[in-house]
Each structure stands twice: as structure tokens, then as C-alpha cells.
Amino acid sequence: TFIKTAAWARDHVNEGQFAYALSVAVIQRDDTTGVVLPPLYEVYPHLYFHGSDIAEFQSAKMQGHTHYVAMTNWTGASDVLHPEDLLGYFTQDVGLNAYHAYAHLYQPFWLNSEKYGLNTYVNRGEAFYYFYQQILAHYNLHRLANYLPEMNDFDWNMPIEYGYNPDLKYHNGQAFPARPDNAELSSLKSYTVEDVKTIEKRIKDAIDSGYVIGKDGNVISIKNYIHGINIIGNIVEGNEDSVNSRYYGSYTTMLHNLLALIMDPATEHGVAPGVVGHYETALRDPAFYILQKYINNLFAQYKNNLPAYKHDDLYFNGVTVEDVAVSKLVTFFDLFDIDVSNAVDVASIDELDKINYVAKAKRLNHQPFTYKIKVSSNQKTNAVVRVFLGPSTEFTYSNFYGEQASDVYYGHNTADLDRLRNYFVELDRFPVELKNGDNLIQRNSREFTTTVGDDVSFKSLLKSAESGNTVLSSVDRQCGFPDRLVLPMGHKAGVPYALFVMVTPYG
């Protein structure tokens, strides 16, 4: 049985392999629906907290402390040493990084949907694109909130501009390597830089030609958007649903590994892979966002080759959004207690039960807020409401709005609207039944379908399991963007943003 197999593997298989295999199995199996996994940042605290923080808890263990509480800092020091450190509250947030890891447990690149009969993977390629498009949009809104300029684009002929020191350690104590500014990508033992460029050219050629080459050399059209973007997405990710993995390779993984192994590309000096090589840690590195933007530009190229929408394609006949109102948006920093007892070695489960090591993490949060939408309809009909938050074209300091100097206010007339639309994040999406006449729709931020709350702690789950309750239906979904981070950091004087609402036919 599954339980007996898992129990055997727990004692006989590498602990990292066991935890990964068990997590994927629990998520994918029908008979484990509702079983809640422990928070990844409690299972692997060394991947979510600075090595200096982990060392403090290990020192407390050696000194015989059974209870220990310590403050952690996302900068790893008391001072912000580099402008990119200003975004540490976002890029190093344990919930955000766990979300990134969870997403790849729900859709592992190596899993073939046809072989395992997974109908939920029907839009897998598009989901890959949209997942990272939204991550990039959130990231850029936080850059905007901190008055940081838009990052430079990735260029094969230029070095990686941004250096990074993660101050993380693997479970065996080996450090994640730091990267200096202007490091250059080099060929690896298993493939060269030119190999990645060749695969990239094949993908770009396929996008421009309107068709891809299948495994048998057959031509597959990608001119239909729904069908095409899924094919392109699967090819770009390089997952097992790719129509021709031998020809198009594993583009995203190969490109990420060039950066992850940049400090020892030939693996001649025993340097461990960098943070971009792991889903749990990749979002910490500013260079990750440069690469991911470059990858997502392939989808922009594909979209630009499609016919433009016509008015009738987007028009919802008889339905009009009359007004939108939102309550005051307030962000703040709070403290969150995280059990990091797994950061230290113990001799037995009994010893683990006796220790209680807690890391206090300062994190961005927001007050609950509501929005109201007034929609008029000339008939009773089913619809879908989608709500987005993005940059306002009023005023702000940022080169996101154009090429002008960053010390000048930009207004509506100088804003680059085509670029700004890529920085809108989807807050909410839900079906609604519209009646004939005026409809007032009101939603609270705690109802958003795109976000999740905090995970239940490992010890709470353990107590629940010991009492025989392994299915916790009241627990929020695990794989979702953290509700706390749905709003960019605000300022005392206020920061202008735009709320965009669209209502489309259901189905």
C-alpha cells in the first residue's frame, strides 16, 4: 500500500528524495485529496533562512537550550548594502519562496500528463507562462514601490550585471556560492552556451513560422491561441508534455543552470549550485528575474504574431461596468513565528518533541480591504469577474514610465502604457450571475481566489494526525500566492495604483 511504501522509504531512502517523492505523491494521488503537507519552510528551514540564523539555532542546541527564539533579518545584516536589498522583504519571503516550490510540486516538469491521466494539465503550457508573468508583475510593482528602476534586459553578449550573496547553506553545511557583479555565463560539462542559443533559435523560428516540429517530423500549427500557447509553453519549460523534447530540449532549465553553475561551470572545484538551481531559493536572486523576463519575452513574441482582437471578440453585449470603488489600502510589517526545529539534528522523535526553536520573521502584510463593482446588464446571464491591480498613470518616480530621467515626475501623457500593462497583477477571479438591471458586487480581500493564507505549522499537523485527523478541509489551499504580499509596499504619503475590472461571459 501507499502508506507502507512511504513508511519503508522514510527509513531507507535519502531524506531529500523521500520528502520530494512523498510531497508529489500526496498532491497527485486521488486517495490523498485533502491531506495537508507541512510548510516547506519548516521541513527545509536551511533553504529559507540565512546561514547565520541557522547557525544561531544550532549553537543553541549545542548549549543545551530546548526553547530558543531569535529574530531574523531578510538583509542578513543590519544595513542595506545594495539597492536590490530593499526588495528583500519580497524576494526572501518564506511564503513566496514556498509558493514557487509548491507550484512545481503540483506540476513537476518530469511528469507526463497523458501517461498519468492528469486532465488538470490541459492548459499546462499557458499556466507556466502566466505563473511567471504574474511573479514578474508582482516583483516589478515592488520595484516601483521602492523607486527602483526597471532591471536591464538579459543579453547573451553581456555579463550578469547584478551580483548576489545568498548567505544560505545546504543541509550538509556547504554554502550556496556568492556571485560578483558582472559575472559571465560559461559552457557547462553537459552542454554549451551555444547549445542553449540553438534551442532558443529553434523556438523563435517556430513562433515566427506559426508551426512546430513534432517527434516524427510532422508539422504542428500553433496559430490557434489556446492550442498554440500551450504547445509553446510546454516547449519553453521543456516539460514531459513537449511535442518534441529531443529537438527543443529543456530550454528554461538549461538557461537557469547556466546561471546556477556560473561560479564553477566545469564542476572542477566542488562549488555547489547557486540559488537559481532550486525552486525553493531561486526567487531570492535578482538575476533570476532578468532571465525569467527574457524567457517570458518568447511568449510576447508569440502573442505579437497573432491577429489583433476585434471589437466583437472582447465586447460583452448588454453588460457594462458602471463604477468601481475600493476601501483604503494599508500595508504594514508584522512578525511571524516559524518553527525551525528541523534546522538542528536530533537523535530521536522524542528529542524533537522536547525542543521548540522559533524564528521571528518580519514580513509585509496588509489590512483587509473590500471593493465594490456596479455592473449593469440588460439580461440575466452568467459572467466572470476579474480584478487587477497595477501602476497608475497619474504620477510616480520611475523609469517604468518611459526613458526620461528618474528624478522627474511622469504623468499620463508620458506613460508607456504598453509596458505598464505587463505589470498588472490579478487579485481576484470569480463567477457571478448577473440579473437584469443593476448589480452591486462586493468582495473582501480574504475571499480572493488567487491568494492563500498562512500554512498550518508542522507541529499542529502532527497533533492532528496523532488524533486520527489527517484530512483538514478547513485549511486554505497550499499552492497560491501569499495573501500578505498581494499589495505592494505603501508609503505614508500614499502610492497611486490603478484597479482594473473586466467582466466577460462565463464559459
Short mmCIF file of C-alpha atoms in Angstrom, two decimals:
data_model
loop_
_atom_site.label_atom_id
_atom_site.label_comp_id
_atom_site.label_asym_id
_atom_site.label_seq_id
_atom_site.Cartn_x
_atom_site.Cartn_y
_atom_site.Cartn_z
CA THR A 1 0.00 0.00 0.00
CA PHE A 2 0.95 3.65 -0.32
CA ILE A 3 1.30 4.11 3.46
CA LYS A 4 3.55 1.06 3.86
CA THR A 5 5.69 2.08 0.88
CA ALA A 6 6.09 5.59 2.29
CA ALA A 7 6.97 4.23 5.73
CA TRP A 8 9.63 1.98 4.21
CA ALA A 9 11.06 4.77 2.05
CA ARG A 10 11.28 7.09 5.05
CA ASP A 11 13.90 4.80 6.64
CA HIS A 12 15.74 3.59 3.53
CA VAL A 13 15.80 6.46 1.01
CA ASN A 14 17.76 9.71 1.02
CA GLU A 15 15.73 12.13 3.13
CA GLY A 16 15.56 14.80 0.43
CA GLN A 17 14.40 12.30 -2.17
CA PHE A 18 11.84 10.91 0.26
CA ALA A 19 10.38 14.31 1.15
CA TYR A 20 10.11 15.29 -2.53
CA ALA A 21 8.59 11.98 -3.66
CA LEU A 22 6.10 11.92 -0.79
CA SER A 23 5.05 15.53 -1.44
CA VAL A 24 4.46 14.95 -5.16
CA ALA A 25 2.59 11.70 -4.49
CA VAL A 26 0.30 13.25 -1.86
CA ILE A 27 -0.52 16.15 -4.19
CA GLN A 28 -1.13 14.00 -7.28
CA ARG A 29 -2.94 10.93 -5.86
CA ASP A 30 -6.72 10.89 -5.73
CA ASP A 31 -6.82 8.96 -2.44
CA THR A 32 -4.77 11.64 -0.64
CA THR A 33 -7.00 14.57 -1.60
CA GLY A 34 -7.31 16.88 1.40
CA VAL A 35 -4.15 15.65 3.12
CA VAL A 36 -2.19 18.76 4.09
CA LEU A 37 1.58 18.83 3.76
CA PRO A 38 3.79 20.55 6.34
CA PRO A 39 5.05 24.01 5.36
CA LEU A 40 8.16 23.63 3.21
CA TYR A 41 9.96 26.34 5.19
CA GLU A 42 9.59 24.16 8.32
CA VAL A 43 10.67 20.98 6.54
CA TYR A 44 13.74 22.68 4.99
CA PRO A 45 14.42 25.77 7.13
CA HIS A 46 18.01 25.97 5.85
CA LEU A 47 16.65 26.84 2.38
CA TYR A 48 14.56 29.73 3.70
CA PHE A 49 16.71 31.34 6.39
CA HIS A 50 20.20 32.81 6.32
CA GLY A 51 23.04 30.53 7.27
CA SER A 52 23.88 32.88 10.13
CA ASP A 53 20.36 32.42 11.53
CA ILE A 54 20.56 28.62 11.23
CA ALA A 55 23.97 28.67 12.93
CA GLU A 56 22.46 30.53 15.88
CA PHE A 57 19.88 27.81 16.43
CA GLN A 58 22.47 25.07 16.05
CA SER A 59 24.61 26.84 18.65
CA ALA A 60 21.61 26.99 20.99
CA LYS A 61 21.15 23.23 20.54
CA MET A 62 24.79 22.54 21.39
CA GLN A 63 24.44 24.68 24.51
CA GLY A 64 21.54 22.55 25.67
CA HIS A 65 18.68 25.00 25.08
CA THR A 66 15.37 23.25 24.43
CA HIS A 67 13.49 26.51 23.79
CA TYR A 68 15.04 29.30 21.75
CA VAL A 69 13.64 32.31 19.91
CA ALA A 70 15.64 34.52 17.52
CA MET A 71 14.90 37.46 15.24
CA THR A 72 15.79 37.03 11.59
CA ASN A 73 16.53 39.72 9.03
CA TRP A 74 15.99 39.48 5.29
CA THR A 75 19.11 41.55 4.55
CA GLY A 76 21.33 39.21 6.55
CA ALA A 77 22.81 42.32 8.21
CA SER A 78 21.61 45.46 9.92
CA ASP A 79 22.27 47.63 6.89
CA VAL A 80 21.07 47.63 3.31
CA LEU A 81 24.30 47.25 1.36
CA HIS A 82 22.86 47.35 -2.16
CA PRO A 83 19.70 48.90 -3.62
CA GLU A 84 18.43 45.42 -4.53
CA ASP A 85 18.43 44.58 -0.80
CA LEU A 86 15.45 46.92 -0.44
CA LEU A 87 13.33 44.17 -2.03
CA GLY A 88 14.48 41.50 0.44
CA TYR A 89 11.14 41.57 2.26
CA PHE A 90 9.60 40.29 -1.01
CA THR A 91 12.29 38.15 -2.66
CA GLN A 92 13.24 36.40 0.59
CA ASP A 93 9.74 36.00 1.99
CA VAL A 94 9.35 32.37 3.11
CA GLY A 95 5.75 32.22 1.91
CA LEU A 96 6.62 33.47 -1.58
CA ASN A 97 9.51 31.06 -2.00
CA ALA A 98 7.41 28.18 -0.69
CA TYR A 99 4.72 29.11 -3.24
CA HIS A 100 7.29 28.86 -6.03
CA ALA A 101 8.35 25.42 -4.78
CA TYR A 102 4.76 24.24 -4.28
CA ALA A 103 3.85 25.20 -7.84
CA HIS A 104 6.49 22.82 -9.17
CA LEU A 105 5.27 20.04 -6.87
CA TYR A 106 1.81 20.42 -8.35
CA GLN A 107 3.17 20.43 -11.90
CA PRO A 108 6.61 18.75 -11.97
CA PHE A 109 8.42 19.22 -15.27
CA TRP A 110 9.15 15.48 -15.47
CA LEU A 111 5.52 14.36 -15.19
CA ASN A 112 3.74 13.33 -18.40
CA SER A 113 0.04 14.20 -18.13
CA GLU A 114 -1.10 11.57 -20.66
CA LYS A 115 0.85 8.77 -19.01
CA TYR A 116 -0.58 9.56 -15.57
CA GLY A 117 -4.06 10.54 -16.77
CA LEU A 118 -3.96 14.08 -15.42
CA ASN A 119 -6.78 16.05 -17.02
CA THR A 120 -5.92 19.13 -14.95
CA TYR A 121 -2.84 19.65 -17.13
CA VAL A 122 -4.85 20.57 -20.23
CA ASN A 123 -3.64 24.20 -20.09
CA ARG A 124 -0.23 23.36 -18.68
CA GLY A 125 1.83 25.45 -21.11
CA GLU A 126 -0.29 28.55 -20.66
CA ALA A 127 -0.26 28.07 -16.88
CA PHE A 128 3.57 28.02 -16.95
CA TYR A 129 3.64 31.34 -18.82
CA TYR A 130 1.01 33.05 -16.67
CA PHE A 131 2.55 31.84 -13.40
CA TYR A 132 5.84 33.55 -14.15
CA GLN A 133 4.20 36.56 -15.79
CA GLN A 134 2.41 37.22 -12.50
CA ILE A 135 5.55 36.64 -10.42
CA LEU A 136 7.35 39.21 -12.59
CA ALA A 137 4.44 41.66 -12.32
CA HIS A 138 4.41 41.44 -8.51
CA TYR A 139 8.19 41.85 -8.43
CA ASN A 140 8.11 44.92 -10.63
CA LEU A 141 5.33 46.54 -8.58
CA HIS A 142 7.61 46.20 -5.56
CA ARG A 143 10.49 47.73 -7.52
CA LEU A 144 8.14 50.57 -8.38
CA ALA A 145 7.15 50.99 -4.71
CA ASN A 146 10.83 51.27 -3.74
CA TYR A 147 11.62 53.76 -6.55
CA LEU A 148 13.99 51.27 -8.15
CA PRO A 149 14.48 51.44 -11.93
CA GLU A 150 13.40 48.65 -14.21
CA MET A 151 16.10 46.00 -14.50
CA ASN A 152 18.17 45.88 -17.65
CA ASP A 153 17.31 43.19 -20.18
CA PHE A 154 19.33 40.00 -20.44
CA ASP A 155 21.83 39.98 -23.29
CA TRP A 156 23.88 36.94 -24.30
CA ASN A 157 26.80 39.22 -25.13
CA MET A 158 26.86 40.98 -21.76
CA PRO A 159 27.81 39.74 -18.28
CA ILE A 160 25.24 39.30 -15.50
CA GLU A 161 25.16 42.80 -14.07
CA TYR A 162 23.84 42.02 -10.60
CA GLY A 163 25.92 40.12 -8.08
CA TYR A 164 24.33 38.28 -5.20
CA ASN A 165 25.35 36.76 -1.86
CA PRO A 166 22.55 34.49 -0.58
CA ASP A 167 24.08 33.64 2.84
CA LEU A 168 22.40 30.23 2.64
CA LYS A 169 23.76 26.78 3.37
CA TYR A 170 22.80 23.35 2.16
CA HIS A 171 21.72 20.79 4.74
CA ASN A 172 25.23 19.30 4.68
CA GLY A 173 26.72 22.67 5.66
CA GLN A 174 28.11 23.61 2.24
CA ALA A 175 27.48 27.23 1.36
CA PHE A 176 25.46 28.44 -1.61
CA PRO A 177 28.01 30.38 -3.64
CA ALA A 178 28.03 34.15 -3.89
CA ARG A 179 28.27 35.76 -7.34
CA PRO A 180 30.14 39.01 -8.00
CA ASP A 181 28.85 41.76 -10.25
CA ASN A 182 29.36 41.30 -13.98
CA ALA A 183 29.95 37.54 -13.91
CA GLU A 184 29.85 35.86 -17.32
CA LEU A 185 27.91 32.76 -18.34
CA SER A 186 30.09 29.84 -19.43
CA SER A 187 29.51 26.45 -21.02
CA LEU A 188 28.86 23.51 -18.70
CA LYS A 189 30.20 19.97 -18.84
CA SER A 190 26.90 18.64 -20.16
CA TYR A 191 26.13 21.36 -22.70
CA THR A 192 27.47 24.64 -24.06
CA VAL A 193 26.14 28.17 -24.21
CA GLU A 194 25.80 27.69 -27.96
CA ASP A 195 23.56 24.67 -27.36
CA VAL A 196 21.11 26.85 -25.42
CA LYS A 197 21.25 29.55 -28.10
CA THR A 198 20.50 26.92 -30.76
CA ILE A 199 17.42 25.69 -28.88
CA GLU A 200 16.31 29.29 -28.37
CA LYS A 201 16.60 29.94 -32.10
CA ARG A 202 14.53 26.86 -32.87
CA ILE A 203 11.79 28.11 -30.55
CA LYS A 204 11.88 31.62 -32.03
CA ASP A 205 11.78 30.24 -35.56
CA ALA A 206 8.78 28.10 -34.64
CA ILE A 207 6.98 31.12 -33.21
CA ASP A 208 7.64 33.22 -36.32
CA SER A 209 6.71 30.44 -38.74
CA GLY A 210 3.50 29.53 -36.94
CA TYR A 211 4.28 25.86 -36.53
CA VAL A 212 6.49 23.49 -34.52
CA ILE A 213 8.09 20.20 -35.48
CA GLY A 214 6.68 17.10 -33.78
CA LYS A 215 8.57 13.98 -32.68
CA ASP A 216 8.00 12.27 -36.02
CA GLY A 217 8.98 15.32 -38.06
CA ASN A 218 5.33 16.27 -38.55
CA VAL A 219 4.30 19.93 -38.68
CA ILE A 220 2.01 21.16 -35.87
CA SER A 221 0.30 24.54 -36.21
CA ILE A 222 0.39 26.99 -33.30
CA LYS A 223 -1.70 29.68 -34.98
CA ASN A 224 -4.71 28.95 -32.76
CA TYR A 225 -4.05 30.78 -29.48
CA ILE A 226 -5.46 28.31 -26.94
CA HIS A 227 -3.81 25.35 -28.63
CA GLY A 228 -0.67 27.23 -29.62
CA ILE A 229 0.30 28.87 -26.34
CA ASN A 230 0.09 25.53 -24.55
CA ILE A 231 2.39 23.95 -27.10
CA ILE A 232 4.84 26.85 -26.83
CA GLY A 233 4.63 26.87 -23.02
CA ASN A 234 5.40 23.16 -22.78
CA ILE A 235 8.34 23.57 -25.18
CA VAL A 236 9.75 26.60 -23.35
CA GLU A 237 9.51 24.89 -19.96
CA GLY A 238 10.84 21.69 -21.50
CA ASN A 239 8.36 19.51 -19.61
CA GLU A 240 7.26 15.98 -20.46
CA ASP A 241 4.28 17.25 -22.47
CA SER A 242 6.57 18.93 -25.00
CA VAL A 243 5.72 17.85 -28.55
CA ASN A 244 9.41 17.22 -29.27
CA SER A 245 11.73 17.33 -26.27
CA ARG A 246 14.64 15.86 -28.27
CA TYR A 247 14.59 18.79 -30.69
CA TYR A 248 13.52 21.65 -28.39
CA GLY A 249 15.31 20.41 -25.27
CA SER A 250 14.79 21.79 -21.76
CA TYR A 251 15.27 25.46 -22.53
CA THR A 252 14.26 27.05 -19.21
CA THR A 253 16.14 24.56 -17.05
CA MET A 254 19.26 24.79 -19.23
CA LEU A 255 19.26 28.59 -19.10
CA HIS A 256 18.71 28.63 -15.34
CA ASN A 257 21.53 26.12 -14.82
CA LEU A 258 23.96 28.35 -16.73
CA LEU A 259 23.36 30.93 -14.00
CA ALA A 260 23.19 28.44 -11.12
CA LEU A 261 26.60 26.97 -12.03
CA ILE A 262 28.23 30.24 -13.06
CA MET A 263 30.86 30.08 -10.29
CA ASP A 264 32.10 26.60 -11.25
CA PRO A 265 30.70 25.72 -14.68
CA ALA A 266 33.08 22.81 -15.24
CA THR A 267 32.46 21.47 -11.69
CA GLU A 268 36.20 21.28 -11.13
CA HIS A 269 36.33 22.89 -7.68
CA GLY A 270 33.39 21.36 -5.80
CA VAL A 271 31.39 24.60 -5.71
CA ALA A 272 27.72 23.92 -5.02
CA PRO A 273 25.00 25.18 -7.41
CA GLY A 274 23.66 28.68 -6.79
CA VAL A 275 20.17 29.53 -5.57
CA VAL A 276 18.67 29.68 -9.08
CA GLY A 277 19.21 25.93 -9.29
CA HIS A 278 16.47 25.26 -6.72
CA TYR A 279 12.79 26.21 -6.77
CA GLU A 280 12.89 26.89 -3.02
CA THR A 281 15.57 29.57 -3.37
CA ALA A 282 15.51 30.89 -6.97
CA LEU A 283 13.32 33.94 -6.29
CA ARG A 284 15.94 35.37 -3.91
CA ASP A 285 18.39 36.21 -6.70
CA PRO A 286 17.79 39.46 -8.63
CA ALA A 287 19.33 37.88 -11.73
CA PHE A 288 16.54 35.28 -11.76
CA TYR A 289 14.04 37.96 -12.73
CA ILE A 290 16.25 39.13 -15.59
CA LEU A 291 16.37 35.61 -17.01
CA GLN A 292 12.68 34.97 -16.45
CA LYS A 293 11.71 38.20 -18.17
CA TYR A 294 13.87 37.14 -21.10
CA ILE A 295 12.16 33.74 -21.19
CA ASN A 296 8.71 35.31 -20.97
CA ASN A 297 9.56 37.55 -23.92
CA LEU A 298 9.20 34.43 -26.06
CA PHE A 299 5.51 34.43 -25.20
CA ALA A 300 5.31 38.13 -26.02
CA GLN A 301 6.83 37.30 -29.41
CA TYR A 302 4.21 34.60 -29.90
CA LYS A 303 1.34 36.92 -28.94
CA ASN A 304 2.60 39.66 -31.23
CA ASN A 305 2.40 37.23 -34.15
CA LEU A 306 -1.28 36.52 -33.51
CA PRO A 307 -4.07 38.53 -35.19
CA ALA A 308 -5.25 41.53 -33.18
CA TYR A 309 -8.51 41.20 -31.26
CA LYS A 310 -11.56 42.66 -32.94
CA HIS A 311 -14.13 44.72 -31.06
CA ASP A 312 -16.68 41.90 -31.09
CA ASP A 313 -14.10 39.47 -29.65
CA LEU A 314 -13.96 41.46 -26.42
CA TYR A 315 -17.36 43.13 -26.27
CA PHE A 316 -19.85 41.70 -23.74
CA ASN A 317 -23.11 42.78 -25.32
CA GLY A 318 -25.52 44.39 -22.88
CA VAL A 319 -23.13 44.32 -19.90
CA THR A 320 -21.33 47.44 -18.62
CA VAL A 321 -19.08 48.11 -15.63
CA GLU A 322 -20.58 51.35 -14.34
CA ASP A 323 -18.45 52.09 -11.28
CA VAL A 324 -15.67 50.68 -9.09
CA ALA A 325 -14.85 51.67 -5.51
CA VAL A 326 -12.24 50.28 -3.13
CA SER A 327 -11.66 50.86 0.57
CA LYS A 328 -8.41 52.31 1.90
CA LEU A 329 -5.37 50.16 1.17
CA VAL A 330 -2.90 49.97 4.06
CA THR A 331 0.28 47.89 4.23
CA PHE A 332 2.43 47.24 7.29
CA PHE A 333 5.13 44.94 8.59
CA ASP A 334 4.36 42.33 11.23
CA LEU A 335 6.21 39.49 12.93
CA PHE A 336 5.58 35.86 12.07
CA ASP A 337 6.73 32.92 14.19
CA ILE A 338 8.16 29.98 12.26
CA ASP A 339 9.11 26.65 13.82
CA VAL A 340 12.66 25.88 12.69
CA SER A 341 13.28 22.87 14.94
CA ASN A 342 14.20 20.84 11.84
CA ALA A 343 17.25 23.08 11.43
CA VAL A 344 19.09 21.05 14.07
CA ASP A 345 19.94 17.36 14.25
CA VAL A 346 18.17 15.23 16.85
CA ALA A 347 18.72 11.65 17.97
CA SER A 348 15.05 10.69 18.11
CA ILE A 349 11.46 11.84 17.65
CA ASP A 350 11.22 12.16 21.42
CA GLU A 351 14.05 14.69 21.42
CA LEU A 352 12.38 16.62 18.60
CA ASP A 353 9.19 16.81 20.67
CA LYS A 354 11.10 18.44 23.53
CA ILE A 355 12.69 21.27 21.56
CA ASN A 356 10.98 24.40 20.35
CA TYR A 357 13.07 26.68 18.16
CA VAL A 358 11.25 29.68 16.73
CA ALA A 359 12.45 32.17 14.12
CA LYS A 360 10.68 35.52 14.18
CA ALA A 361 10.44 36.86 10.64
CA LYS A 362 9.46 40.41 9.79
CA ARG A 363 7.15 40.36 6.79
CA LEU A 364 4.94 42.59 4.70
CA ASN A 365 1.20 42.40 5.34
CA HIS A 366 -1.90 44.49 4.67
CA GLN A 367 -5.16 45.33 6.33
CA PRO A 368 -8.18 43.53 4.86
CA PHE A 369 -9.92 45.64 2.25
CA THR A 370 -13.06 45.47 0.15
CA TYR A 371 -14.03 46.60 -3.31
CA LYS A 372 -17.43 47.24 -4.86
CA ILE A 373 -18.34 46.93 -8.53
CA LYS A 374 -21.52 48.24 -10.07
CA VAL A 375 -22.44 46.28 -13.21
CA SER A 376 -25.49 46.87 -15.38
CA SER A 377 -26.91 44.13 -17.60
CA ASN A 378 -29.85 44.06 -19.97
CA GLN A 379 -30.45 40.36 -19.31
CA LYS A 380 -29.94 37.60 -16.79
CA THR A 381 -26.61 35.99 -17.63
CA ASN A 382 -23.59 34.21 -16.17
CA ALA A 383 -20.30 36.06 -16.19
CA VAL A 384 -16.73 36.01 -14.84
CA VAL A 385 -15.30 38.99 -12.96
CA ARG A 386 -11.56 39.59 -12.99
CA VAL A 387 -9.87 42.28 -10.92
CA PHE A 388 -6.32 43.55 -11.49
CA LEU A 389 -4.01 45.98 -9.68
CA GLY A 390 -1.25 47.82 -11.47
CA PRO A 391 0.68 51.06 -11.93
CA SER A 392 -1.30 54.26 -12.13
CA THR A 393 -0.60 56.70 -14.92
CA GLU A 394 -1.03 59.63 -12.53
CA PHE A 395 2.40 60.33 -11.08
CA THR A 396 5.36 58.39 -9.79
CA TYR A 397 9.15 58.35 -9.73
CA SER A 398 10.27 55.55 -12.01
CA ASN A 399 11.75 54.72 -15.37
CA PHE A 400 8.97 52.17 -15.74
CA TYR A 401 7.01 55.00 -17.28
CA GLY A 402 9.45 55.87 -20.01
CA GLU A 403 13.05 56.72 -20.78
CA GLN A 404 13.14 60.08 -19.02
CA ALA A 405 15.38 60.88 -16.05
CA SER A 406 14.29 59.21 -12.81
CA ASP A 407 14.10 62.48 -10.87
CA VAL A 408 11.20 63.80 -12.94
CA TYR A 409 7.52 63.23 -12.29
CA TYR A 410 5.77 61.41 -15.10
CA GLY A 411 2.14 61.88 -15.85
CA HIS A 412 -0.45 60.37 -18.13
CA ASN A 413 0.95 61.93 -21.29
CA THR A 414 4.40 60.39 -20.94
CA ALA A 415 3.46 56.96 -19.61
CA ASP A 416 4.34 53.95 -21.75
CA LEU A 417 1.00 52.18 -21.44
CA ASP A 418 2.06 49.17 -23.48
CA ARG A 419 4.79 48.39 -20.95
CA LEU A 420 2.68 49.21 -17.90
CA ARG A 421 0.00 46.68 -18.76
CA ASN A 422 2.54 43.90 -18.19
CA TYR A 423 2.83 44.94 -14.54
CA PHE A 424 -0.78 44.35 -13.56
CA VAL A 425 -1.36 41.54 -11.07
CA GLU A 426 -4.58 39.55 -10.92
CA LEU A 427 -6.15 39.99 -7.49
CA ASP A 428 -9.39 38.09 -7.93
CA ARG A 429 -11.36 35.98 -10.40
CA PHE A 430 -14.80 34.55 -9.74
CA PRO A 431 -18.07 33.60 -11.49
CA VAL A 432 -21.18 35.67 -10.92
CA GLU A 433 -24.81 35.50 -12.01
CA LEU A 434 -25.92 38.89 -13.28
CA LYS A 435 -29.58 39.84 -13.06
CA ASN A 436 -31.38 42.14 -15.45
CA GLY A 437 -30.65 45.70 -14.33
CA ASP A 438 -28.07 46.98 -11.83
CA ASN A 439 -25.85 44.54 -9.95
CA LEU A 440 -23.73 45.51 -6.93
CA ILE A 441 -20.84 43.12 -6.37
CA GLN A 442 -18.83 43.36 -3.15
CA ARG A 443 -15.76 41.29 -2.26
CA ASN A 444 -13.35 41.20 0.66
CA SER A 445 -9.63 40.61 0.16
CA ARG A 446 -9.91 37.43 2.25
CA GLU A 447 -12.18 36.00 -0.44
CA PHE A 448 -9.70 36.36 -3.30
CA THR A 449 -9.41 33.17 -5.35
CA THR A 450 -5.79 33.79 -6.41
CA THR A 451 -4.26 34.01 -2.92
CA VAL A 452 -3.85 31.82 0.16
CA GLY A 453 -3.30 32.42 3.86
CA ASP A 454 -0.57 31.04 6.10
CA ASP A 455 0.16 27.33 6.22
CA VAL A 456 -0.65 25.26 9.30
CA SER A 457 2.52 24.56 11.27
CA PHE A 458 4.19 21.14 11.25
CA LYS A 459 3.53 20.51 14.95
CA SER A 460 -0.15 21.42 14.59
CA LEU A 461 -0.45 18.95 11.71
CA LEU A 462 1.38 16.30 13.75
CA LYS A 463 -1.00 16.69 16.67
CA SER A 464 -3.93 16.47 14.28
CA ALA A 465 -2.53 13.32 12.66
CA GLU A 466 -1.91 11.71 16.04
CA SER A 467 -5.55 12.29 16.89
CA GLY A 468 -6.55 10.49 13.69
CA ASN A 469 -7.50 13.57 11.68
CA THR A 470 -5.31 13.60 8.57
CA VAL A 471 -7.73 15.47 6.31
CA LEU A 472 -8.15 19.11 7.23
CA SER A 473 -10.75 20.53 4.89
CA SER A 474 -10.76 23.87 6.70
CA VAL A 475 -7.13 24.56 5.78
CA ASP A 476 -6.56 27.04 2.97
CA ARG A 477 -5.16 25.83 -0.35
CA GLN A 478 -1.39 25.48 -0.16
CA CYS A 479 -0.39 26.41 -3.69
CA GLY A 480 -1.33 30.05 -4.06
CA PHE A 481 0.24 33.48 -3.95
CA PRO A 482 0.58 34.70 -0.32
CA ASP A 483 -2.33 36.95 0.57
CA ARG A 484 0.03 39.13 2.61
CA LEU A 485 2.00 40.18 -0.47
CA VAL A 486 -0.92 40.92 -2.77
CA LEU A 487 -0.40 44.67 -2.26
CA PRO A 488 2.95 46.36 -2.95
CA MET A 489 4.58 48.17 -0.05
CA GLY A 490 2.92 51.54 0.58
CA HIS A 491 4.20 54.87 1.87
CA LYS A 492 2.92 57.43 4.36
CA ALA A 493 2.15 59.89 1.58
CA GLY A 494 0.39 57.19 -0.38
CA VAL A 495 1.26 55.50 -3.67
CA PRO A 496 -1.11 55.69 -6.65
CA TYR A 497 -2.23 52.45 -8.26
CA ALA A 498 -4.90 51.56 -10.78
CA LEU A 499 -7.65 48.99 -10.22
CA PHE A 500 -8.80 47.41 -13.47
CA VAL A 501 -12.03 45.41 -13.61
CA MET A 502 -13.29 43.33 -16.51
CA VAL A 503 -16.47 41.27 -16.85
CA THR A 504 -16.58 38.56 -19.52
CA PRO A 505 -19.08 35.85 -20.50
CA TYR A 506 -18.89 32.65 -18.47
CA GLY A 507 -17.58 29.63 -20.33
#
